[in-house]
XYZ file of C-alpha atoms in Angstrom:
665
model
C 94.348 118.183 133.064
C 94.444 115.041 130.470
C 91.283 116.113 128.898
C 92.673 119.558 128.395
C 96.052 118.224 127.053
C 94.016 116.244 124.178
C 91.753 119.089 123.560
C 94.959 121.755 123.352
C 96.725 119.511 121.095
C 93.398 118.392 118.744
C 92.147 121.987 119.208
C 95.299 124.258 117.961
C 97.808 121.438 116.216
C 94.733 119.720 114.675
C 96.363 120.218 111.205
C 99.972 119.089 112.006
C 98.741 115.746 114.264
C 96.004 115.190 111.525
C 92.793 113.564 111.916
C 94.081 110.375 113.387
C 96.244 112.107 115.238
C 93.413 114.180 116.950
C 91.540 111.615 117.975
C 94.591 109.212 119.124
C 95.314 111.986 121.897
C 91.977 112.763 122.855
C 90.814 109.449 123.459
C 93.850 108.898 125.528
C 93.781 111.571 127.590
C 89.769 110.562 128.284
C 91.298 107.150 129.026
C 94.108 107.902 131.240
C 91.343 110.356 133.049
C 88.966 107.058 133.314
C 91.797 104.706 135.037
C 92.829 107.298 137.321
C 88.927 107.902 138.493
C 88.830 104.074 138.607
C 91.770 104.447 141.084
C 90.087 107.280 143.194
C 86.907 105.287 143.430
C 88.480 102.383 144.705
C 90.285 105.097 147.057
C 87.383 106.283 148.362
C 85.737 103.092 149.035
C 88.586 102.161 151.131
C 88.174 105.412 153.273
C 90.318 107.942 151.502
C 89.131 111.681 151.058
C 90.555 114.975 150.171
C 89.660 118.308 150.397
C 92.468 120.711 150.223
C 93.808 124.058 148.489
C 95.911 123.793 145.623
C 96.850 127.296 144.626
C 95.264 130.704 145.833
C 94.333 132.959 143.020
C 93.568 136.056 144.895
C 92.588 137.365 148.666
C 90.067 140.455 148.604
C 89.722 141.828 152.192
C 89.566 138.584 153.519
C 87.802 136.509 151.180
C 89.798 133.578 149.759
C 89.742 133.113 145.871
C 91.099 129.606 145.228
C 91.442 126.490 143.366
C 91.175 123.472 145.002
C 89.716 119.728 144.996
C 87.307 118.172 146.816
C 87.211 113.900 146.440
C 84.788 111.975 148.067
C 81.871 109.533 147.360
C 79.889 111.773 145.535
C 82.855 113.208 143.354
C 84.315 109.849 142.350
C 81.155 108.297 141.293
C 80.644 111.303 139.052
C 84.171 111.339 137.827
C 84.005 107.708 136.862
C 80.753 108.360 134.732
C 81.573 111.012 133.422
C 84.882 109.899 131.924
C 83.633 106.574 131.308
C 80.485 108.002 129.286
C 82.792 110.735 127.237
C 85.100 107.548 126.397
C 82.625 105.486 124.762
C 81.542 108.722 122.777
C 85.109 109.555 121.988
C 85.533 106.049 120.378
C 82.256 106.272 118.738
C 83.043 109.339 117.437
C 85.715 108.019 115.257
C 83.275 106.006 113.206
C 80.294 108.768 113.324
C 82.155 112.084 112.285
C 84.736 110.517 109.960
C 83.693 112.097 106.859
C 83.276 115.494 109.034
C 85.649 118.306 107.612
C 85.499 119.549 111.465
C 86.824 116.371 112.645
C 89.953 117.642 114.736
C 87.790 120.552 116.116
C 85.017 118.317 117.252
C 87.405 116.286 119.329
C 89.000 119.308 120.369
C 85.586 120.145 121.851
C 84.428 117.149 122.828
C 87.951 116.927 125.362
C 87.677 120.190 126.835
C 83.770 119.698 127.689
C 85.038 116.573 129.904
C 87.659 118.799 131.492
C 84.950 121.694 132.122
C 82.627 118.317 133.891
C 85.619 117.048 135.576
C 85.999 120.364 136.935
C 82.907 121.410 137.821
C 82.582 117.777 140.227
C 85.976 118.435 141.887
C 85.572 121.726 142.959
C 85.750 122.129 146.975
C 84.567 126.206 146.528
C 82.371 128.091 144.739
C 84.375 129.807 142.541
C 85.809 126.869 141.089
C 82.031 125.485 140.595
C 81.178 128.382 138.778
C 84.169 128.084 136.225
C 83.355 124.483 135.779
C 79.601 125.873 135.275
C 80.005 128.277 132.673
C 82.866 126.339 130.955
C 80.752 123.508 130.219
C 77.964 126.144 129.378
C 80.198 128.042 126.472
C 81.453 124.019 125.158
C 77.744 123.133 124.831
C 77.122 126.620 123.057
C 80.017 125.695 120.316
C 78.905 121.825 120.313
C 75.294 122.290 119.659
C 76.166 124.924 116.905
C 79.429 123.224 115.693
C 77.563 123.054 112.475
C 77.871 126.668 112.159
C 76.483 126.917 108.209
C 73.213 125.524 109.284
C 71.088 128.450 110.515
C 69.081 125.703 112.842
C 72.338 124.958 114.586
C 72.991 128.586 114.893
C 69.860 129.314 116.337
C 69.321 126.084 118.742
C 72.499 127.013 120.353
C 72.311 130.561 120.988
C 69.067 129.897 122.563
C 70.817 127.053 124.499
C 73.358 130.001 125.920
C 70.346 132.807 126.373
C 68.361 130.406 128.654
C 70.918 129.232 130.661
C 72.139 132.711 131.414
C 68.818 133.135 132.749
C 69.030 130.056 134.970
C 72.908 131.353 135.763
C 71.689 134.864 136.563
C 69.916 133.393 139.665
C 72.749 130.968 140.567
C 75.528 133.722 140.944
C 72.848 135.313 142.705
C 72.550 132.375 145.266
C 76.715 132.663 145.458
C 76.484 136.309 146.147
C 74.270 135.299 148.825
C 76.616 132.973 150.281
C 79.687 135.157 150.029
C 77.717 138.230 151.975
C 76.225 136.714 154.283
C 78.557 133.135 155.350
C 81.979 135.551 154.161
C 83.620 132.630 152.549
C 83.532 130.681 148.817
C 84.877 127.397 150.896
C 81.896 124.256 150.733
C 83.091 123.568 153.838
C 82.969 126.862 155.471
C 79.403 127.894 154.017
C 78.138 124.570 155.068
C 79.231 125.390 158.586
C 77.375 128.756 158.846
C 74.399 127.389 157.668
C 72.344 126.791 160.675
C 73.373 130.869 161.092
C 71.992 131.888 157.547
C 68.861 129.492 158.295
C 68.340 132.204 161.255
C 68.167 135.145 159.146
C 65.542 136.941 157.306
C 66.323 138.283 154.056
C 66.717 141.731 154.111
C 64.935 143.069 150.955
C 61.424 140.811 151.835
C 60.326 143.882 153.537
C 59.793 145.629 149.748
C 57.302 143.046 149.321
C 55.350 142.852 152.320
C 57.111 139.610 153.492
C 58.865 137.866 155.823
C 61.260 135.594 153.509
C 63.789 133.447 155.188
C 67.505 134.043 154.018
C 68.242 130.235 153.789
C 65.141 130.112 151.362
C 65.881 133.022 148.760
C 69.574 131.427 148.572
C 68.840 127.944 148.325
C 65.931 128.572 145.597
C 68.708 131.241 143.793
C 70.814 128.171 143.742
C 68.101 126.031 142.511
C 67.012 128.483 139.540
C 70.922 127.782 138.235
C 70.012 124.368 138.022
C 66.731 124.561 136.350
C 68.834 126.156 133.429
C 71.600 123.423 133.284
C 69.545 120.614 134.183
C 66.814 121.604 131.597
C 63.546 122.264 134.299
C 60.442 123.410 133.468
C 60.431 126.346 132.143
C 63.826 126.611 131.509
C 63.685 123.389 129.608
C 63.179 124.557 126.207
C 67.171 124.671 124.735
C 67.192 121.300 125.777
C 65.097 119.605 122.646
C 66.902 122.103 119.915
C 70.422 120.926 121.023
C 69.602 118.136 118.887
C 70.976 120.288 116.292
C 74.289 118.977 117.051
C 76.155 116.177 115.901
C 74.778 112.859 117.549
C 77.732 111.900 120.278
C 77.370 115.172 121.803
C 73.378 115.146 122.363
C 74.769 111.551 124.276
C 77.488 113.703 126.204
C 75.422 116.771 127.228
C 72.322 114.207 127.739
C 73.940 111.802 129.661
C 77.140 112.357 131.468
C 78.308 116.347 131.283
C 75.672 119.759 131.090
C 72.191 118.448 132.111
C 73.563 116.636 135.370
C 75.781 119.737 136.707
C 72.285 121.036 138.399
C 71.211 117.714 139.661
C 74.648 117.166 141.335
C 74.922 121.146 142.519
C 72.194 120.912 144.341
C 72.890 117.099 146.314
C 76.390 118.875 147.144
C 74.488 121.524 148.404
C 72.350 119.348 150.731
C 73.563 120.638 153.804
C 71.986 124.005 152.810
C 68.647 123.052 150.839
C 67.752 120.628 154.101
C 67.274 123.917 156.516
C 64.565 124.991 154.031
C 61.426 123.151 153.266
C 59.922 125.952 151.226
C 63.037 125.447 148.844
C 62.395 121.764 148.798
C 58.610 121.916 148.085
C 60.003 124.499 145.227
C 61.979 121.792 143.664
C 59.221 119.442 144.049
C 56.663 120.809 141.949
C 58.936 121.868 139.519
C 60.628 118.507 138.952
C 56.701 116.926 138.683
C 55.885 119.321 136.145
C 59.003 118.768 133.893
C 58.642 114.379 134.455
C 54.955 114.264 133.938
C 54.306 116.971 131.424
C 58.041 116.567 129.164
C 56.974 112.910 128.717
C 53.577 113.736 127.579
C 55.675 115.688 124.367
C 57.917 112.667 123.679
C 54.504 110.779 122.638
C 54.280 112.841 119.478
C 58.005 113.019 118.248
C 58.638 111.527 115.116
C 62.639 112.297 115.457
C 64.373 109.793 117.050
C 66.877 112.078 118.556
C 63.800 114.173 120.021
C 62.191 111.255 121.694
C 65.393 110.533 123.150
C 65.982 113.746 124.242
C 62.423 114.195 125.620
C 63.023 111.055 127.469
C 66.030 112.596 128.912
C 63.975 115.886 130.414
C 61.419 113.920 131.895
C 64.160 111.478 134.114
C 65.635 115.027 135.056
C 62.491 115.831 136.418
C 62.652 112.634 138.221
C 65.880 113.354 139.671
C 64.659 116.537 140.821
C 61.628 114.928 142.465
C 64.020 113.094 144.463
C 66.148 116.240 145.329
C 63.194 117.825 146.551
C 62.350 114.686 148.818
C 65.757 114.852 150.594
C 66.504 111.901 148.567
C 70.014 113.243 147.186
C 71.604 109.866 147.107
C 68.735 108.382 145.275
C 68.829 111.298 142.841
C 72.452 110.848 142.173
C 71.848 106.842 141.732
C 69.615 107.710 139.189
C 71.903 110.294 137.444
C 74.506 107.699 137.211
C 72.194 104.539 136.047
C 70.780 106.611 133.638
C 74.054 108.634 132.026
C 74.786 104.696 131.083
C 71.169 103.731 128.776
C 70.834 107.152 128.411
C 73.786 107.344 126.171
C 73.513 103.909 124.667
C 69.881 104.925 123.500
C 71.279 108.173 121.639
C 74.375 106.041 120.517
C 71.494 103.563 119.488
C 69.773 106.282 117.650
C 72.821 107.620 116.180
C 73.993 104.041 114.822
C 69.964 103.627 113.250
C 71.065 107.167 111.518
C 73.875 106.085 110.066
C 72.418 103.081 108.680
C 69.356 105.118 107.961
C 71.852 107.568 105.991
C 70.737 110.272 108.226
C 66.958 109.775 107.588
C 65.696 110.576 111.079
C 62.054 110.164 110.812
C 61.234 107.212 112.775
C 58.263 106.726 110.354
C 60.529 105.997 107.595
C 62.138 103.170 109.798
C 60.679 99.849 110.201
C 62.021 96.159 110.386
C 65.577 97.232 111.240
C 66.347 94.081 113.461
C 67.320 92.375 111.325
C 69.705 94.330 109.003
C 71.048 96.193 112.410
C 71.336 93.218 115.133
C 73.403 94.568 117.427
C 72.073 98.029 117.118
C 68.448 96.262 117.921
C 69.219 94.256 120.879
C 71.276 97.304 122.604
C 68.502 99.867 122.041
C 66.297 96.844 123.449
C 68.252 97.110 126.650
C 68.459 100.653 126.547
C 64.342 100.606 126.706
C 64.370 98.247 128.777
C 66.305 99.953 131.762
C 64.607 103.588 131.076
C 60.953 101.990 131.269
C 62.010 100.585 134.718
C 62.028 96.906 134.162
C 63.097 94.696 137.299
C 66.739 93.734 137.457
C 67.517 96.121 134.718
C 69.627 99.491 136.320
C 66.858 102.177 135.570
C 64.440 100.016 137.398
C 66.298 99.995 140.734
C 66.466 103.946 140.852
C 63.427 105.290 138.995
C 61.497 102.742 141.862
C 63.627 104.239 144.433
C 62.660 107.575 143.598
C 58.850 107.084 143.166
C 59.128 105.474 147.000
C 61.067 108.153 148.311
C 58.651 110.692 147.533
C 55.627 108.452 148.292
C 57.357 108.388 151.821
C 58.063 112.373 151.845
C 55.549 114.481 154.046
C 56.436 117.597 152.643
C 52.954 119.271 151.327
C 54.103 118.714 147.423
C 54.880 115.443 147.801
C 51.738 114.171 147.030
C 51.552 115.630 143.958
C 54.864 114.913 142.832
C 54.134 111.358 143.755
C 50.863 111.265 141.391
C 53.088 112.646 138.432
C 56.147 110.296 138.922
C 53.643 107.382 138.493
C 51.662 108.542 135.589
C 54.766 109.565 134.212
C 55.975 105.532 134.172
C 52.744 105.007 131.829
C 53.933 107.572 129.689
C 57.644 107.046 129.762
C 56.769 103.225 128.637
C 54.604 104.209 125.967
C 56.673 106.567 123.852
C 59.944 104.442 124.575
C 58.588 101.428 122.707
C 56.440 103.309 120.358
C 60.191 104.787 119.357
C 61.134 101.012 119.704
C 58.400 99.078 117.833
C 58.232 101.807 114.600
C 62.207 101.548 114.202
C 62.908 97.933 114.531
C 59.817 96.072 113.714
C 56.989 95.942 111.715
C 57.309 96.161 107.898
C 60.292 98.107 106.188
C 59.356 101.648 105.244
C 62.597 102.981 103.924
C 62.058 101.772 100.437
C 59.643 103.680 99.985
C 61.040 107.049 98.964
C 64.789 108.341 98.482
C 66.698 109.260 101.607
C 67.397 112.953 101.702
C 70.667 114.013 99.337
C 70.699 110.823 97.673
C 69.553 110.367 93.927
C 67.740 107.353 92.173
C 69.808 105.851 89.721
C 68.493 103.205 87.384
C 70.924 100.369 86.565
C 71.345 99.062 82.926
C 67.901 96.948 83.055
C 66.011 100.535 84.370
C 65.501 99.476 88.022
C 66.069 101.639 91.294
C 68.492 100.483 94.161
C 67.833 102.573 97.187
C 70.616 101.829 99.733
C 69.368 99.507 102.616
C 70.477 100.111 106.047
C 73.056 98.071 107.674
C 75.238 97.698 110.484
C 77.514 100.570 111.838
C 81.251 100.121 111.896
C 82.531 98.329 115.307
C 83.625 102.020 116.349
C 80.249 102.510 116.494
C 78.907 99.211 117.598
C 81.587 98.856 120.512
C 80.389 101.596 122.646
C 76.612 100.424 122.437
C 77.919 96.849 123.874
C 80.000 98.514 126.730
C 77.177 100.621 127.135
C 74.567 97.999 127.539
C 76.559 96.396 130.193
C 75.656 98.890 133.025
C 72.805 99.956 131.675
C 71.657 96.047 132.924
C 74.185 95.475 135.929
C 74.929 98.774 137.812
C 71.996 99.158 139.497
C 71.737 95.745 141.096
C 75.328 95.813 141.877
C 75.562 98.964 144.012
C 71.990 100.212 145.290
C 73.136 98.503 148.227
C 76.210 100.738 148.887
C 75.087 104.043 147.276
C 71.859 103.968 149.061
C 71.905 102.420 152.136
C 75.714 102.144 152.815
C 78.090 104.523 153.789
C 79.667 105.624 150.310
C 77.747 108.691 150.499
C 78.060 109.814 153.802
C 80.377 112.865 154.256
C 79.015 113.734 150.900
C 75.531 113.706 151.343
C 73.558 115.522 154.656
C 69.661 114.674 155.249
C 68.036 115.811 158.463
C 66.222 112.295 159.157
C 64.057 113.383 161.906
C 62.083 116.003 159.455
C 62.879 114.170 156.244
C 62.085 110.445 157.011
C 62.027 109.070 153.490
C 65.551 107.717 152.460
C 64.984 106.057 156.734
C 61.652 104.993 155.094
C 63.351 103.169 151.979
C 65.793 101.679 154.459
C 63.968 100.378 156.606
C 61.831 97.837 153.935
C 65.375 97.517 151.555
C 66.275 93.733 152.386
C 68.463 92.743 148.833
C 68.335 93.946 145.270
C 66.602 90.500 143.958
C 64.193 90.681 146.809
C 63.234 94.350 145.366
C 62.881 93.218 142.217
C 60.846 90.344 142.555
C 58.420 92.276 144.807
C 58.346 95.248 142.190
C 56.278 92.633 139.842
C 53.425 93.372 142.398
C 53.660 96.971 142.201
C 51.787 99.813 140.537
C 54.614 101.072 138.565
C 55.367 97.892 137.066
C 51.649 97.210 135.746
C 51.814 100.673 134.606
C 55.158 100.292 132.911
C 53.602 96.912 130.798
C 50.765 98.338 130.252
C 52.499 101.292 128.643
C 54.413 98.857 126.366
C 51.250 97.112 125.079
C 49.462 100.105 124.340
C 52.296 100.809 122.353
C 52.508 97.644 120.387
C 48.880 97.721 119.864
C 48.869 101.381 118.429
C 51.617 101.028 116.388
C 51.914 97.176 115.317
C 48.441 95.787 115.369
C 45.968 98.816 114.658
C 48.092 101.913 113.543
C 44.735 103.746 112.744
C 43.862 104.128 116.430
C 46.438 106.770 117.071
C 45.348 108.554 113.966
C 41.496 108.639 115.072
C 42.674 109.374 118.929
C 44.962 112.200 117.011
C 42.070 113.109 114.907
C 39.529 113.379 117.823
C 41.897 115.161 120.585
C 42.998 117.513 117.914
C 43.466 120.666 120.244
C 45.309 118.835 122.477
C 47.246 117.494 120.006
C 48.217 121.488 118.405
C 49.005 122.080 122.327
C 51.684 119.958 122.132
C 52.875 119.815 118.730
C 53.691 123.566 119.913
C 55.298 122.352 122.955
C 52.738 124.191 125.352
C 53.584 127.550 123.126
C 56.277 128.064 125.069
C 58.624 128.505 122.594
C 55.848 130.796 121.371
C 55.891 133.019 124.250
C 59.755 133.022 124.496
C 59.964 134.552 121.464
C 56.867 136.913 120.981
C 56.856 137.952 124.359
C 59.976 137.946 126.510
C 62.419 138.273 123.479
C 59.965 140.543 121.512
C 59.636 143.048 125.240
C 63.178 142.685 125.466
C 64.201 143.794 122.199
C 61.361 146.665 122.552
C 63.218 147.783 125.552
C 66.157 147.531 124.327
C 64.959 149.693 120.810
C 63.314 152.112 123.672
C 66.851 152.880 125.600
C 68.795 152.555 122.000
C 66.102 155.118 120.360
C 65.417 157.336 123.478
C 68.515 156.890 125.626
C 71.172 156.814 123.283
C 70.276 158.605 120.029
C 67.770 160.825 121.614
C 69.363 161.625 125.358
C 72.927 160.895 124.894
C 73.854 161.570 121.358
C 70.979 164.144 120.882
C 70.735 165.885 124.329
C 73.797 165.724 125.671
C 76.538 165.560 123.273
C 74.706 166.562 120.012
C 73.172 169.354 121.943
C 76.121 170.632 123.916
C 77.432 170.937 119.889
C 74.656 173.160 119.070
C 74.884 175.461 122.063
C 78.839 176.004 121.807
C 77.888 176.694 117.840
C 74.890 178.886 118.764
C 77.175 181.136 121.535
C 80.065 181.250 118.676
C 77.670 182.362 116.184
C 76.796 185.539 118.384
C 80.660 186.240 119.051
C 81.026 186.052 115.441
C 78.638 189.192 115.011
C 80.660 191.431 117.444
C 84.083 190.327 115.576
C 83.802 192.586 112.531
C 87.604 193.673 112.354
C 87.270 196.995 112.312
C 88.658 199.548 114.600
C 85.756 202.192 114.830
C 83.154 199.558 115.310
C 85.479 198.306 118.417
C 86.035 202.096 119.564
C 81.550 202.541 119.307
C 81.048 199.352 121.215
C 83.905 200.178 123.728
C 82.113 203.604 123.945
C 78.575 202.146 124.106
C 79.784 199.616 127.350
C 81.258 202.496 128.891
C 77.942 204.406 128.679
C 76.136 201.132 130.017
C 78.294 200.381 132.703
C 78.651 204.309 134.028
C 74.849 204.706 133.846
C 74.402 201.535 135.779
C 76.844 202.484 138.783
C 75.441 206.187 138.286
C 71.626 205.403 138.481
C 70.864 205.209 141.660
C 72.474 209.186 142.314
C 70.683 210.442 138.344
C 67.377 208.937 139.361
C 67.905 211.022 143.102
C 68.821 213.992 141.313
C 65.822 213.837 138.614
C 63.586 213.350 141.150
C 64.602 216.665 143.074
């Protein structure tokens, strides 16, 4: 409620309370929420749990629609991650957006975003889950298109909204199947009926001549919702374009809210997904494609925010792969560690953008480590965590995903394993390509004026171009506070979260059929031992190779990548066009949808309804009226003649049988 109160005050009374008032009430609201979430986490660690309805909205034929809350280990962890990252983003926004005319509106939106995500993760029923699910989608639409006078921003937020509608259609179908066959919206009641659902055959399967299990169709429908929210192939296309919004919201969407909703939802639905190996294989395949092929796209990006955006896509693929391997706790563990270092990388990118006077092209940077030391060191920490450097937080979660997939016996796990291992090199390469081009090498920002700036000669005719400088404390303080968990949180929490009782009431795994977590537990001794052992493993060597390759390509011999790009120009075109998925969506799917719409409009609306039914009935009545007018002359003798003729006709008709007989005789 605290972030909601802040959003209402900043949104409806923003002019009255002013810019400082807007950030005070929203930051205070999220701070209260974070403190209370930390208290809840402490209670949960002590064994406390909560699952109850606080309000019954309506009762339809025995189907209860309620507002209720479920607090367990999974919820408490998500509450702390969401509120902490959101708090950092709120503080950062004070510096980043201080000159923006929509200052109060932005704070209102991000505070409402936090409220929506908390409602989603704390819900104990599908109705409230769907409310939070749609609320984060709505607020992301408002935030991506925050600069609503910018055509690309309007296109991006509409794209995000429409792509998520596709996913949400599948999601609501999955909820509908649960309501139809389990007869409830409550998580606990639906999970209790899971074994019954697993024995049912999907009725419509006979139409396609197959036998689909109901639980498989339900889980795949639910996962399609996650594919939209968590940007999995092929519903990932909206996420890179979400960079059109201000940088703080990019960090919030990519780190703590929106994209994590799908991962959280599948983990929460683990009692259902465990009943369908087919659904888990589907999840594995989609996650593996996203992890590897979205990473390839990060290699060729030159916009600093888009590099980080494709990194998010790839890491979401890793989380999805873990879900498919039944390593749900590993997926949410990576969700948590990723939230800290990805928020750090985004906010670090924003700090660089401020220093570069809003030039986002990494080819125009270089040598910034001397001018922006805090941004430099925190960005380095975030990059090391992202590539899975031993002892950093990302290492523990990322390596656990790779090991879990390797231990899985599902058919799709073999392909997924090779994809996530190859993704290690790709991640290290594009991450340090960006790092080296931005912070090291020669300074390239003096070669041309920045967008929107003008060169003004001084009295001696010399041109002074603004040079980058460290951002104000409200920008760099969140970077420092996010860098700390990016280093230590994985080391501190891997034991209880993966191999302890932290998720025991929240996540269900069929250990007899899906042995990945049991295999991980057998080989885990301590966080230190895991990090030391990793120095000899293939993922570490691949990550090291990726860093070294990036250094050689962009610091030592920059002619090499140019030559490779020229030699592989057909492949480069495919990557530059993002596998032509945007082209396909716009020129095939969207064009087909518009064609159907035009056909229904022209043929159905204008032709059949307006032209046939409405205007046709008007013409019919008009024609009949025209005929009636012909006999309505107003002359009495005409009416008398018509009456006589009518009488003659009637009598002839009545007497014709007798007359015809008389004539024949």
